[in-house]
mmCIF file of C-alpha atoms in Angstrom:
data_model
loop_
_atom_site.group_PDB
_atom_site.id
_atom_site.type_symbol
_atom_site.label_atom_id
_atom_site.label_comp_id
_atom_site.label_asym_id
_atom_site.label_seq_id
_atom_site.Cartn_x
_atom_site.Cartn_y
_atom_site.Cartn_z
ATOM 1 C CA MET A 1 113.994 78.963 112.005
ATOM 2 C CA LYS A 2 117.288 80.624 110.800
ATOM 3 C CA LEU A 3 117.656 84.288 109.914
ATOM 4 C CA TYR A 4 120.527 85.531 107.922
ATOM 5 C CA SER A 5 121.514 89.042 109.183
ATOM 6 C CA TYR A 6 123.856 91.699 109.164
ATOM 7 C CA PHE A 7 123.870 93.668 112.224
ATOM 8 C CA ARG A 8 123.583 96.751 110.867
ATOM 9 C CA SER A 9 121.344 96.251 107.795
ATOM 10 C CA SER A 10 118.181 97.905 109.112
ATOM 11 C CA ALA A 11 115.993 95.727 106.821
ATOM 12 C CA ALA A 12 117.561 92.689 109.207
ATOM 13 C CA TYR A 13 116.812 94.578 112.051
ATOM 14 C CA ARG A 14 113.093 95.301 111.203
ATOM 15 C CA VAL A 15 112.770 91.349 110.934
ATOM 16 C CA ARG A 16 114.429 90.656 114.311
ATOM 17 C CA ILE A 17 112.118 93.519 116.262
ATOM 18 C CA GLY A 18 109.385 91.279 114.737
ATOM 19 C CA LEU A 19 110.831 88.097 116.210
ATOM 20 C CA ASN A 20 111.252 89.366 119.112
ATOM 21 C CA LEU A 21 107.644 90.818 119.579
ATOM 22 C CA LYS A 22 106.355 87.724 118.477
ATOM 23 C CA GLY A 23 108.412 85.559 121.285
ATOM 24 C CA LEU A 24 109.683 83.432 118.419
ATOM 25 C CA ALA A 25 113.352 81.848 118.170
ATOM 26 C CA ALA A 26 115.393 82.153 115.282
ATOM 27 C CA GLU A 27 119.392 81.295 114.715
ATOM 28 C CA ILE A 28 121.205 84.566 113.239
ATOM 29 C CA ILE A 29 123.214 83.516 110.898
ATOM 30 C CA PRO A 30 125.568 86.137 110.260
ATOM 31 C CA VAL A 31 126.244 87.685 106.487
ATOM 32 C CA HIS A 32 128.850 90.469 106.515
ATOM 33 C CA LEU A 33 127.761 92.800 103.510
ATOM 34 C CA ARG A 34 130.821 95.083 103.758
ATOM 35 C CA HIS A 35 132.562 92.076 103.306
ATOM 36 C CA ASN A 36 130.253 91.710 100.297
ATOM 37 C CA GLU A 37 129.503 87.821 101.855
ATOM 38 C CA GLN A 38 126.332 88.348 100.262
ATOM 39 C CA HIS A 39 127.774 87.986 96.775
ATOM 40 C CA ALA A 40 129.007 84.500 97.714
ATOM 41 C CA PRO A 41 128.150 81.952 95.549
ATOM 42 C CA ASP A 42 126.194 80.232 98.685
ATOM 43 C CA TYR A 43 124.479 82.854 99.578
ATOM 44 C CA ALA A 44 123.844 84.082 96.174
ATOM 45 C CA ALA A 45 121.931 80.850 95.816
ATOM 46 C CA LEU A 46 119.779 81.288 98.652
ATOM 47 C CA ASN A 47 118.599 85.157 97.769
ATOM 48 C CA PRO A 48 119.449 85.757 94.015
ATOM 49 C CA GLN A 49 118.954 89.513 95.183
ATOM 50 C CA HIS A 50 122.192 89.298 97.279
ATOM 51 C CA LEU A 51 120.668 91.208 100.060
ATOM 52 C CA VAL A 52 119.680 90.247 103.796
ATOM 53 C CA PRO A 53 117.144 89.552 105.414
ATOM 54 C CA LEU A 54 116.592 86.338 104.356
ATOM 55 C CA LEU A 55 114.236 83.892 106.592
ATOM 56 C CA GLU A 56 113.916 80.357 106.575
ATOM 57 C CA ASP A 57 111.312 78.507 108.230
ATOM 58 C CA GLY A 58 110.949 74.799 107.532
ATOM 59 C CA PRO A 59 110.907 74.150 103.930
ATOM 60 C CA HIS A 60 110.148 77.987 103.140
ATOM 61 C CA ARG A 61 113.091 80.492 102.223
ATOM 62 C CA LEU A 62 111.555 84.041 102.559
ATOM 63 C CA ILE A 63 112.979 87.163 101.351
ATOM 64 C CA GLN A 64 112.220 91.113 101.700
ATOM 65 C CA SER A 65 111.811 92.283 105.154
ATOM 66 C CA LEU A 66 107.817 93.491 104.719
ATOM 67 C CA ALA A 67 107.044 90.316 103.149
ATOM 68 C CA ILE A 68 108.904 88.299 106.054
ATOM 69 C CA LEU A 69 106.778 90.335 108.746
ATOM 70 C CA GLU A 70 103.560 90.031 106.812
ATOM 71 C CA TYR A 71 104.411 85.931 106.915
ATOM 72 C CA LEU A 72 104.803 86.127 110.723
ATOM 73 C CA GLU A 73 101.699 87.830 111.161
ATOM 74 C CA GLU A 74 99.504 85.449 109.264
ATOM 75 C CA THR A 75 101.878 82.175 110.363
ATOM 76 C CA ARG A 76 101.790 83.448 114.331
ATOM 77 C CA PRO A 77 99.088 86.248 114.844
ATOM 78 C CA GLU A 78 99.789 86.889 118.487
ATOM 79 C CA PRO A 79 100.611 89.248 119.302
ATOM 80 C CA ALA A 80 99.412 91.531 116.399
ATOM 81 C CA ILE A 81 101.988 93.905 114.453
ATOM 82 C CA LEU A 82 98.809 94.995 112.392
ATOM 83 C CA PRO A 83 95.271 96.275 113.743
ATOM 84 C CA PRO A 84 92.502 94.377 112.995
ATOM 85 C CA ASP A 85 90.540 96.866 110.672
ATOM 86 C CA PRO A 86 91.199 97.129 106.991
ATOM 87 C CA ALA A 87 91.803 101.300 107.476
ATOM 88 C CA GLY A 88 93.787 100.859 110.571
ATOM 89 C CA ARG A 89 96.159 97.985 108.746
ATOM 90 C CA ALA A 90 96.204 100.223 105.473
ATOM 91 C CA ARG A 91 97.637 103.089 108.009
ATOM 92 C CA VAL A 92 100.172 101.152 109.309
ATOM 93 C CA ARG A 93 101.265 99.825 106.177
ATOM 94 C CA ALA A 94 101.735 103.125 104.554
ATOM 95 C CA LEU A 95 103.581 104.504 107.314
ATOM 96 C CA ALA A 96 105.861 101.314 107.017
ATOM 97 C CA GLN A 97 106.340 101.981 103.256
ATOM 98 C CA VAL A 98 106.835 105.865 103.683
ATOM 99 C CA ILE A 99 110.227 104.043 105.308
ATOM 100 C CA ALA A 100 110.718 101.184 103.707
ATOM 101 C CA CYS A 101 109.884 102.787 99.909
ATOM 102 C CA GLU A 102 111.006 106.089 100.389
ATOM 103 C CA ILE A 103 113.787 106.355 102.643
ATOM 104 C CA HIS A 104 115.902 103.133 103.393
ATOM 105 C CA PRO A 105 115.933 102.054 99.788
ATOM 106 C CA LEU A 106 117.972 105.591 98.858
ATOM 107 C CA ASP A 107 120.481 105.087 102.047
ATOM 108 C CA ASN A 108 121.422 101.714 101.771
ATOM 109 C CA LEU A 109 125.089 100.200 101.203
ATOM 110 C CA ARG A 110 124.699 99.302 97.629
ATOM 111 C CA VAL A 111 123.499 103.033 96.782
ATOM 112 C CA LEU A 112 126.030 104.838 98.788
ATOM 113 C CA ARG A 113 128.863 102.587 96.862
ATOM 114 C CA TYR A 114 127.178 103.594 93.691
ATOM 115 C CA LEU A 115 127.261 107.594 94.518
ATOM 116 C CA VAL A 116 131.191 107.050 95.337
ATOM 117 C CA ARG A 117 131.981 104.425 93.008
ATOM 118 C CA ASP A 118 130.193 105.469 89.920
ATOM 119 C CA LEU A 119 129.110 108.740 90.291
ATOM 120 C CA LYS A 120 132.265 110.223 92.212
ATOM 121 C CA VAL A 121 130.426 112.249 94.260
ATOM 122 C CA THR A 122 132.250 113.641 97.075
ATOM 123 C CA ASN A 123 131.740 112.138 100.653
ATOM 124 C CA GLU A 124 130.271 115.361 101.857
ATOM 125 C CA ALA A 125 127.603 114.994 99.025
ATOM 126 C CA LYS A 126 126.940 111.169 100.100
ATOM 127 C CA ASP A 127 126.437 112.270 103.476
ATOM 128 C CA GLN A 128 124.020 115.087 102.342
ATOM 129 C CA TRP A 129 122.341 112.705 100.029
ATOM 130 C CA TYR A 130 122.104 110.098 103.007
ATOM 131 C CA ARG A 131 120.799 112.614 105.257
ATOM 132 C CA HIS A 132 118.262 114.396 102.675
ATOM 133 C CA TRP A 133 116.361 111.039 102.209
ATOM 134 C CA ILE A 134 115.955 110.913 106.023
ATOM 135 C CA VAL A 135 114.511 114.737 106.351
ATOM 136 C CA GLU A 136 112.321 114.148 103.443
ATOM 137 C CA GLY A 137 110.937 111.376 105.112
ATOM 138 C CA PHE A 138 110.486 112.373 108.778
ATOM 139 C CA ASP A 139 108.890 115.240 107.419
ATOM 140 C CA ALA A 140 106.213 113.561 105.842
ATOM 141 C CA LEU A 141 106.090 110.612 108.589
ATOM 142 C CA GLU A 142 105.925 113.248 111.399
ATOM 143 C CA LYS A 143 103.064 115.216 109.603
ATOM 144 C CA LEU A 144 101.037 111.818 109.418
ATOM 145 C CA LEU A 145 101.692 110.809 112.852
ATOM 146 C CA ALA A 146 101.265 114.306 114.724
ATOM 147 C CA GLY A 147 98.196 115.130 112.883
ATOM 148 C CA ALA A 148 95.894 111.859 113.225
ATOM 149 C CA PRO A 149 94.154 110.418 116.386
ATOM 150 C CA GLU A 150 95.139 107.248 115.459
ATOM 151 C CA THR A 151 98.473 107.725 116.796
ATOM 152 C CA GLY A 152 98.736 106.652 120.313
ATOM 153 C CA ARG A 153 102.106 105.410 122.421
ATOM 154 C CA PHE A 154 103.016 104.063 118.973
ATOM 155 C CA CYS A 155 102.603 104.883 115.554
ATOM 156 C CA HIS A 156 99.126 103.235 115.822
ATOM 157 C CA GLY A 157 97.356 103.038 119.077
ATOM 158 C CA ASP A 158 99.461 101.798 121.978
ATOM 159 C CA MET A 159 100.403 98.889 121.396
ATOM 160 C CA PRO A 160 103.765 98.517 119.000
ATOM 161 C CA GLY A 161 103.534 97.194 115.613
ATOM 162 C CA LEU A 162 104.704 96.921 111.944
ATOM 163 C CA ALA A 163 105.550 100.819 111.580
ATOM 164 C CA ASP A 164 107.296 101.078 114.664
ATOM 165 C CA ILE A 165 109.321 97.966 113.592
ATOM 166 C CA CYS A 166 110.418 99.850 110.462
ATOM 167 C CA LEU A 167 110.892 103.717 112.663
ATOM 168 C CA VAL A 168 113.594 101.874 115.200
ATOM 169 C CA PRO A 169 116.002 100.781 112.549
ATOM 170 C CA GLN A 170 115.500 104.420 110.546
ATOM 171 C CA VAL A 171 115.497 106.581 113.628
ATOM 172 C CA ASN A 172 119.191 104.593 114.674
ATOM 173 C CA ASN A 173 120.148 105.216 111.282
ATOM 174 C CA ALA A 174 119.851 108.833 111.207
ATOM 175 C CA ARG A 175 121.544 109.076 114.772
ATOM 176 C CA LEU A 176 124.396 106.886 113.549
ATOM 177 C CA ALA A 177 124.803 109.511 110.732
ATOM 178 C CA GLY A 178 124.920 112.341 113.737
ATOM 179 C CA MET A 179 121.265 113.872 113.169
ATOM 180 C CA ASP A 180 119.252 115.315 116.057
ATOM 181 C CA ILE A 181 115.633 113.857 115.988
ATOM 182 C CA ALA A 182 113.993 116.715 118.014
ATOM 183 C CA PRO A 183 112.836 118.215 115.106
ATOM 184 C CA TRP A 184 110.354 115.127 114.581
ATOM 185 C CA PRO A 185 108.984 115.039 118.231
ATOM 186 C CA THR A 186 106.785 112.327 117.678
ATOM 187 C CA ILE A 187 109.270 110.433 116.044
ATOM 188 C CA GLN A 188 110.999 110.863 118.583
ATOM 189 C CA ARG A 189 108.740 110.359 121.378
ATOM 190 C CA ILE A 190 107.493 106.965 119.687
ATOM 191 C CA ALA A 191 111.451 105.904 119.359
ATOM 192 C CA ALA A 192 111.776 106.535 123.081
ATOM 193 C CA ALA A 193 108.685 104.518 124.004
ATOM 194 C CA CYS A 194 109.916 101.886 121.766
ATOM 195 C CA ALA A 195 113.326 101.160 123.356
ATOM 196 C CA GLU A 196 112.228 100.824 126.669
ATOM 197 C CA ILE A 197 110.381 97.373 125.307
ATOM 198 C CA PRO A 198 112.984 94.463 125.425
ATOM 199 C CA ALA A 199 111.709 93.204 122.132
ATOM 200 C CA PHE A 200 112.933 96.224 120.638
ATOM 201 C CA ALA A 201 116.227 96.688 122.788
ATOM 202 C CA ALA A 202 117.383 93.252 122.038
ATOM 203 C CA ALA A 203 117.180 93.603 118.082
ATOM 204 C CA HIS A 204 119.529 96.782 118.578
ATOM 205 C CA PRO A 205 122.616 95.880 115.782
ATOM 206 C CA SER A 206 124.823 96.363 119.220
ATOM 207 C CA LYS A 207 122.949 93.504 120.208
ATOM 208 C CA GLN A 208 123.784 91.141 117.703
ATOM 209 C CA PRO A 209 126.327 88.323 117.679
ATOM 210 C CA ASP A 210 127.888 90.091 114.429
ATOM 211 C CA ALA A 211 128.012 93.428 115.866
ATOM 212 C CA GLU A 212 131.486 94.908 115.313
ATOM 213 C CA MET B 1 86.119 106.194 95.284
ATOM 214 C CA LYS B 2 88.735 108.719 93.850
ATOM 215 C CA LEU B 3 92.258 108.062 92.843
ATOM 216 C CA TYR B 4 94.631 111.101 92.657
ATOM 217 C CA SER B 5 96.680 109.819 89.943
ATOM 218 C CA TYR B 6 99.406 110.841 87.242
ATOM 219 C CA PHE B 7 99.408 109.234 84.113
ATOM 220 C CA ARG B 8 103.089 108.299 84.286
ATOM 221 C CA SER B 9 103.528 107.115 87.647
ATOM 222 C CA SER B 10 104.401 103.617 87.764
ATOM 223 C CA ALA B 11 102.936 103.506 91.728
ATOM 224 C CA ALA B 12 99.561 105.026 90.398
ATOM 225 C CA TYR B 13 99.456 102.818 87.555
ATOM 226 C CA ARG B 14 99.455 99.877 89.948
ATOM 227 C CA VAL B 15 97.025 100.820 91.514
ATOM 228 C CA ARG B 16 94.927 101.556 88.645
ATOM 229 C CA ILE B 17 95.757 97.917 87.372
ATOM 230 C CA GLY B 18 94.530 96.507 90.823
ATOM 231 C CA LEU B 19 91.011 98.626 90.608
ATOM 232 C CA ASN B 20 90.515 96.940 87.182
ATOM 233 C CA LEU B 21 91.551 93.607 87.954
ATOM 234 C CA LYS B 22 88.827 93.782 90.671
ATOM 235 C CA GLY B 23 86.060 95.576 88.522
ATOM 236 C CA LEU B 24 86.272 98.545 90.631
ATOM 237 C CA ALA B 25 85.447 101.972 89.276
ATOM 238 C CA ALA B 26 87.429 105.066 90.670
ATOM 239 C CA GLU B 27 87.317 108.879 89.198
ATOM 240 C CA ILE B 28 90.623 109.242 88.198
ATOM 241 C CA ILE B 29 91.855 112.879 89.674
ATOM 242 C CA PRO B 30 94.960 114.015 87.930
ATOM 243 C CA VAL B 31 97.920 115.324 90.084
ATOM 244 C CA HIS B 32 100.687 116.570 87.237
ATOM 245 C CA LEU B 33 103.961 115.684 88.882
ATOM 246 C CA ARG B 34 106.252 117.360 86.303
ATOM 247 C CA HIS B 35 103.987 120.493 86.837
ATOM 248 C CA ASN B 36 104.372 119.992 90.659
ATOM 249 C CA GLU B 37 100.888 120.214 91.174
ATOM 250 C CA GLN B 38 101.975 117.299 94.094
ATOM 251 C CA HIS B 39 103.453 120.325 95.947
ATOM 252 C CA ALA B 40 100.312 122.785 95.870
ATOM 253 C CA PRO B 41 98.873 123.180 99.644
ATOM 254 C CA ASP B 42 95.467 121.564 98.663
ATOM 255 C CA TYR B 43 96.963 118.581 97.641
ATOM 256 C CA ALA B 44 99.942 118.925 100.474
ATOM 257 C CA ALA B 45 97.038 118.624 103.328
ATOM 258 C CA LEU B 46 95.465 115.510 101.730
ATOM 259 C CA ASN B 47 98.962 113.878 101.433
ATOM 260 C CA PRO B 48 102.143 114.992 103.506
ATOM 261 C CA GLN B 49 104.274 112.960 101.031
ATOM 262 C CA HIS B 50 103.536 114.970 98.058
ATOM 263 C CA LEU B 51 103.262 111.992 96.122
ATOM 264 C CA VAL B 52 100.755 109.992 94.024
ATOM 265 C CA PRO B 53 98.627 107.617 94.257
ATOM 266 C CA LEU B 54 96.193 108.725 97.202
ATOM 267 C CA LEU B 55 92.824 106.551 97.022
ATOM 268 C CA GLU B 56 89.758 108.148 98.700
ATOM 269 C CA ASP B 57 87.203 105.347 99.756
ATOM 270 C CA GLY B 58 84.260 106.630 101.854
ATOM 271 C CA PRO B 59 85.946 108.203 104.692
ATOM 272 C CA HIS B 60 89.216 106.792 104.077
ATOM 273 C CA ARG B 61 92.286 108.281 102.762
ATOM 274 C CA LEU B 62 94.764 105.939 101.659
ATOM 275 C CA ILE B 63 98.443 106.628 100.334
ATOM 276 C CA GLN B 64 101.322 104.048 99.373
ATOM 277 C CA SER B 65 100.471 101.838 96.547
ATOM 278 C CA LEU B 66 101.333 98.695 98.136
ATOM 279 C CA ALA B 67 99.195 99.594 101.387
ATOM 280 C CA ILE B 68 96.149 100.523 98.850
ATOM 281 C CA LEU B 69 96.347 97.370 97.077
ATOM 282 C CA GLU B 70 96.288 94.999 100.352
ATOM 283 C CA TYR B 71 93.517 97.181 101.463
ATOM 284 C CA LEU B 72 91.400 96.461 98.429
ATOM 285 C CA GLU B 73 92.530 92.830 98.818
ATOM 286 C CA GLU B 74 91.101 93.140 102.324
ATOM 287 C CA THR B 75 88.170 95.216 101.601
ATOM 288 C CA ARG B 76 86.963 93.680 97.943
ATOM 289 C CA PRO B 77 88.704 89.885 97.916
ATOM 290 C CA GLU B 78 87.307 89.089 94.740
ATOM 291 C CA PRO B 79 89.274 88.119 92.427
ATOM 292 C CA ALA B 80 91.934 87.992 94.872
ATOM 293 C CA ILE B 81 95.612 89.230 94.020
ATOM 294 C CA LEU B 82 97.075 87.379 96.396
ATOM 295 C CA PRO B 83 97.374 83.362 96.937
ATOM 296 C CA PRO B 84 95.823 81.694 99.803
ATOM 297 C CA ASP B 85 98.524 80.287 101.421
ATOM 298 C CA PRO B 86 100.879 82.183 103.681
ATOM 299 C CA ALA B 87 103.909 81.252 101.776
ATOM 300 C CA GLY B 88 102.555 81.987 98.455
ATOM 301 C CA ARG B 89 101.778 85.278 99.636
ATOM 302 C CA ALA B 90 105.371 86.339 101.220
ATOM 303 C CA ARG B 91 106.494 85.273 97.701
ATOM 304 C CA VAL B 92 104.321 87.222 95.650
ATOM 305 C CA ARG B 93 104.537 90.331 98.112
ATOM 306 C CA ALA B 94 108.338 89.532 97.917
ATOM 307 C CA LEU B 95 108.550 89.779 94.263
ATOM 308 C CA ALA B 96 106.306 92.736 94.091
ATOM 309 C CA GLN B 97 108.591 94.706 97.099
ATOM 310 C CA VAL B 98 111.741 93.575 94.607
ATOM 311 C CA ILE B 99 110.361 96.332 92.313
ATOM 312 C CA ALA B 100 108.740 98.946 94.747
ATOM 313 C CA CYS B 101 111.482 98.684 97.577
ATOM 314 C CA GLU B 102 114.358 98.017 95.272
ATOM 315 C CA ILE B 103 114.104 99.278 91.759
ATOM 316 C CA HIS B 104 111.501 102.228 91.734
ATOM 317 C CA PRO B 105 112.230 104.228 94.826
ATOM 318 C CA LEU B 106 115.568 104.918 93.034
ATOM 319 C CA ASP B 107 114.340 105.585 89.904
ATOM 320 C CA ASN B 108 111.552 107.829 90.352
ATOM 321 C CA LEU B 109 111.151 111.676 89.434
ATOM 322 C CA ARG B 110 112.368 113.064 92.692
ATOM 323 C CA VAL B 111 115.549 111.616 93.201
ATOM 324 C CA LEU B 112 116.471 111.850 89.141
ATOM 325 C CA ARG B 113 116.014 115.568 89.955
ATOM 326 C CA TYR B 114 118.046 115.701 92.985
ATOM 327 C CA LEU B 115 121.009 113.719 90.731
ATOM 328 C CA VAL B 116 120.813 116.503 88.084
ATOM 329 C CA ARG B 117 120.106 119.764 90.299
ATOM 330 C CA ASP B 118 121.948 118.496 93.770
ATOM 331 C CA LEU B 119 124.784 116.073 92.695
ATOM 332 C CA LYS B 120 124.875 117.845 89.334
ATOM 333 C CA VAL B 121 124.992 114.358 87.335
ATOM 334 C CA THR B 122 125.275 114.667 83.786
ATOM 335 C CA ASN B 123 121.997 113.527 81.792
ATOM 336 C CA GLU B 124 124.412 110.514 80.323
ATOM 337 C CA ALA B 125 125.200 109.585 83.825
ATOM 338 C CA LYS B 126 121.437 110.097 85.374
ATOM 339 C CA ASP B 127 119.929 107.572 82.382
ATOM 340 C CA GLN B 128 122.666 104.915 83.252
ATOM 341 C CA TRP B 129 121.855 105.146 87.108
ATOM 342 C CA TYR B 130 118.173 104.524 85.903
ATOM 343 C CA ARG B 131 118.798 101.654 83.522
ATOM 344 C CA HIS B 132 121.572 100.393 86.434
ATOM 345 C CA TRP B 133 118.925 99.778 89.047
ATOM 346 C CA ILE B 134 116.132 98.346 86.602
ATOM 347 C CA VAL B 135 119.123 95.828 85.621
ATOM 348 C CA GLU B 136 119.972 94.819 89.065
ATOM 349 C CA GLY B 137 116.289 94.585 89.949
ATOM 350 C CA PHE B 138 115.592 92.450 86.995
ATOM 351 C CA ASP B 139 118.398 90.216 87.220
ATOM 352 C CA ALA B 140 117.186 89.137 90.641
ATOM 353 C CA LEU B 141 113.532 89.161 89.738
ATOM 354 C CA GLU B 142 114.514 86.591 86.523
ATOM 355 C CA LYS B 143 116.270 84.274 88.824
ATOM 356 C CA LEU B 144 113.463 84.301 91.348
ATOM 357 C CA LEU B 145 110.572 83.699 88.742
ATOM 358 C CA ALA B 146 112.647 81.418 86.110
ATOM 359 C CA GLY B 147 113.953 79.316 89.096
ATOM 360 C CA ALA B 148 110.497 78.334 90.594
ATOM 361 C CA PRO B 149 107.942 76.173 89.722
ATOM 362 C CA GLU B 150 105.110 78.190 91.550
ATOM 363 C CA THR B 151 105.888 80.530 88.325
ATOM 364 C CA GLY B 152 103.239 79.887 86.012
ATOM 365 C CA ARG B 153 101.620 82.088 83.076
ATOM 366 C CA PHE B 154 101.672 84.996 85.568
ATOM 367 C CA CYS B 155 104.590 85.966 88.440
ATOM 368 C CA HIS B 156 102.694 83.446 91.006
ATOM 369 C CA GLY B 157 100.694 80.335 88.901
ATOM 370 C CA ASP B 158 97.793 81.283 86.148
ATOM 371 C CA MET B 159 95.998 84.163 87.643
ATOM 372 C CA PRO B 160 97.553 87.772 87.823
ATOM 373 C CA GLY B 161 98.248 89.129 91.128
ATOM 374 C CA LEU B 162 100.519 91.746 92.993
ATOM 375 C CA ALA B 163 103.491 90.886 91.718
ATOM 376 C CA ASP B 164 102.639 91.015 87.888
ATOM 377 C CA ILE B 165 100.780 94.341 89.178
ATOM 378 C CA CYS B 166 104.055 95.937 90.054
ATOM 379 C CA LEU B 167 105.884 94.190 87.206
ATOM 380 C CA VAL B 168 103.747 95.512 84.443
ATOM 381 C CA PRO B 169 104.971 99.202 85.226
ATOM 382 C CA GLN B 170 108.326 98.742 85.630
ATOM 383 C CA VAL B 171 108.628 96.843 82.483
ATOM 384 C CA ASN B 172 106.907 99.880 80.962
ATOM 385 C CA ASN B 173 109.364 102.481 82.381
ATOM 386 C CA ALA B 174 112.329 100.275 81.338
ATOM 387 C CA ARG B 175 110.982 100.364 77.545
ATOM 388 C CA LEU B 176 110.396 103.919 77.935
ATOM 389 C CA ALA B 177 114.063 104.357 78.657
ATOM 390 C CA GLY B 178 114.914 102.591 75.818
ATOM 391 C CA MET B 179 115.718 99.023 77.572
ATOM 392 C CA ASP B 180 115.090 95.786 75.683
ATOM 393 C CA ILE B 181 113.587 93.217 77.760
ATOM 394 C CA ALA B 182 114.811 90.267 76.000
ATOM 395 C CA PRO B 183 117.881 89.604 78.785
ATOM 396 C CA TRP B 184 115.044 88.723 81.237
ATOM 397 C CA PRO B 185 112.627 86.094 79.052
ATOM 398 C CA THR B 186 110.736 84.976 81.700
ATOM 399 C CA ILE B 187 109.909 88.995 82.789
ATOM 400 C CA GLN B 188 109.163 89.453 79.226
ATOM 401 C CA ARG B 189 106.552 86.563 78.849
ATOM 402 C CA ILE B 190 104.902 87.509 81.950
ATOM 403 C CA ALA B 191 104.679 91.203 80.930
ATOM 404 C CA ALA B 192 102.911 90.105 77.472
ATOM 405 C CA ALA B 193 100.637 87.620 79.183
ATOM 406 C CA CYS B 194 99.766 90.720 81.190
ATOM 407 C CA ALA B 195 99.265 92.881 78.170
ATOM 408 C CA GLU B 196 96.798 90.720 76.823
ATOM 409 C CA ILE B 197 94.667 91.440 79.975
ATOM 410 C CA PRO B 198 92.089 94.331 79.529
ATOM 411 C CA ALA B 199 92.474 95.364 83.260
ATOM 412 C CA PHE B 200 96.327 95.863 82.450
ATOM 413 C CA ALA B 201 95.741 97.280 79.183
ATOM 414 C CA ALA B 202 93.172 99.666 80.308
ATOM 415 C CA ALA B 203 95.390 101.352 83.365
ATOM 416 C CA HIS B 204 98.251 101.741 80.955
ATOM 417 C CA PRO B 205 99.542 105.660 80.868
ATOM 418 C CA SER B 206 98.383 106.073 77.605
ATOM 419 C CA LYS B 207 94.755 105.425 78.052
ATOM 420 C CA GLN B 208 94.397 107.999 81.053
ATOM 421 C CA PRO B 209 92.632 110.967 80.873
ATOM 422 C CA ASP B 210 95.990 113.471 81.829
ATOM 423 C CA ALA B 211 97.749 111.463 79.247
ATOM 424 C CA GLU B 212 100.208 113.597 77.089
#
């Protein structure tokens, strides 16, 4: 397998964690987003969305991190990153989507660029925007996690899965933005539990071949 | 089943289509987003994210439209809204996520409110923002659809599925914003094919009990 990745991309970070959890090796091919390599004709031909990650698995070319992770779960089921029961699976997917559909899309590079270039917002207002959506999302997530008997050492029980895979890169982004995670104690506790797992640690941006 | 819905919410619209396609009845409980009913204590206790849709199925309370649709697929598999093969499923999920993770989150009500209230952007700039993310997303989607042998009468083959479920509400939003869909002929063609299916037609905002 080949993973087109950017060390700082949290969507690529999710897939790196998923591959590691399942013990799968993939050649990392860096695409430098800040240097606009995602818009180069060769890459745009591979992914018309001009985004990372992209996973090549034999003849299959896969985009969108959550779709890639579901594909890995279906083709390499062990160890599982989703629970076996439909209600549990729905809960884990929903927790993942609170991050992947409600926080991350608002804070990614192309959106921040639009704020500055097109809407001419100040750097301060841009940073406030960035933190605002993390606060909104983490407030909801903390309630969903802290109030649920299904929450264990990780987001769902005592094995890491899809929700943790999405949580850790988002917590990393929040910290990079200078945010303190302490107001969300369950998120903080789960992120710390994940950090102890080699599959998560090895996927960290600082451990990537293109890290700066 | 009970579906907490808002006639104009495209995430709720997706779940309404999915329920109809599977021939499932759900009592619709309207939550008026523009009147801020999603922030009322009773609703916030049900969904800490203060968003619709929320589906109650017996003892299970489910949030996030894509997670709900996957749950319906797992608990009521016929007719299927995902293809049987992992690569096909990954393609359909990715098409759905191009909309649900890259277009819709940027154009939903809470984000438009932030642009106007906090960033003080003009109405014109807000409308431009709204259209910008649809154009970016539809450009990518059109390439992904038009260039693929898997595309049929619908996004994937000749049966409607998860990608079409996400596409139709997004096309509806684009039209409501005065956009012409003709620049994306495959999207236009698929949306027209979906409109002929009663399950899609009955889920339209104008057919809802809370329609204005």
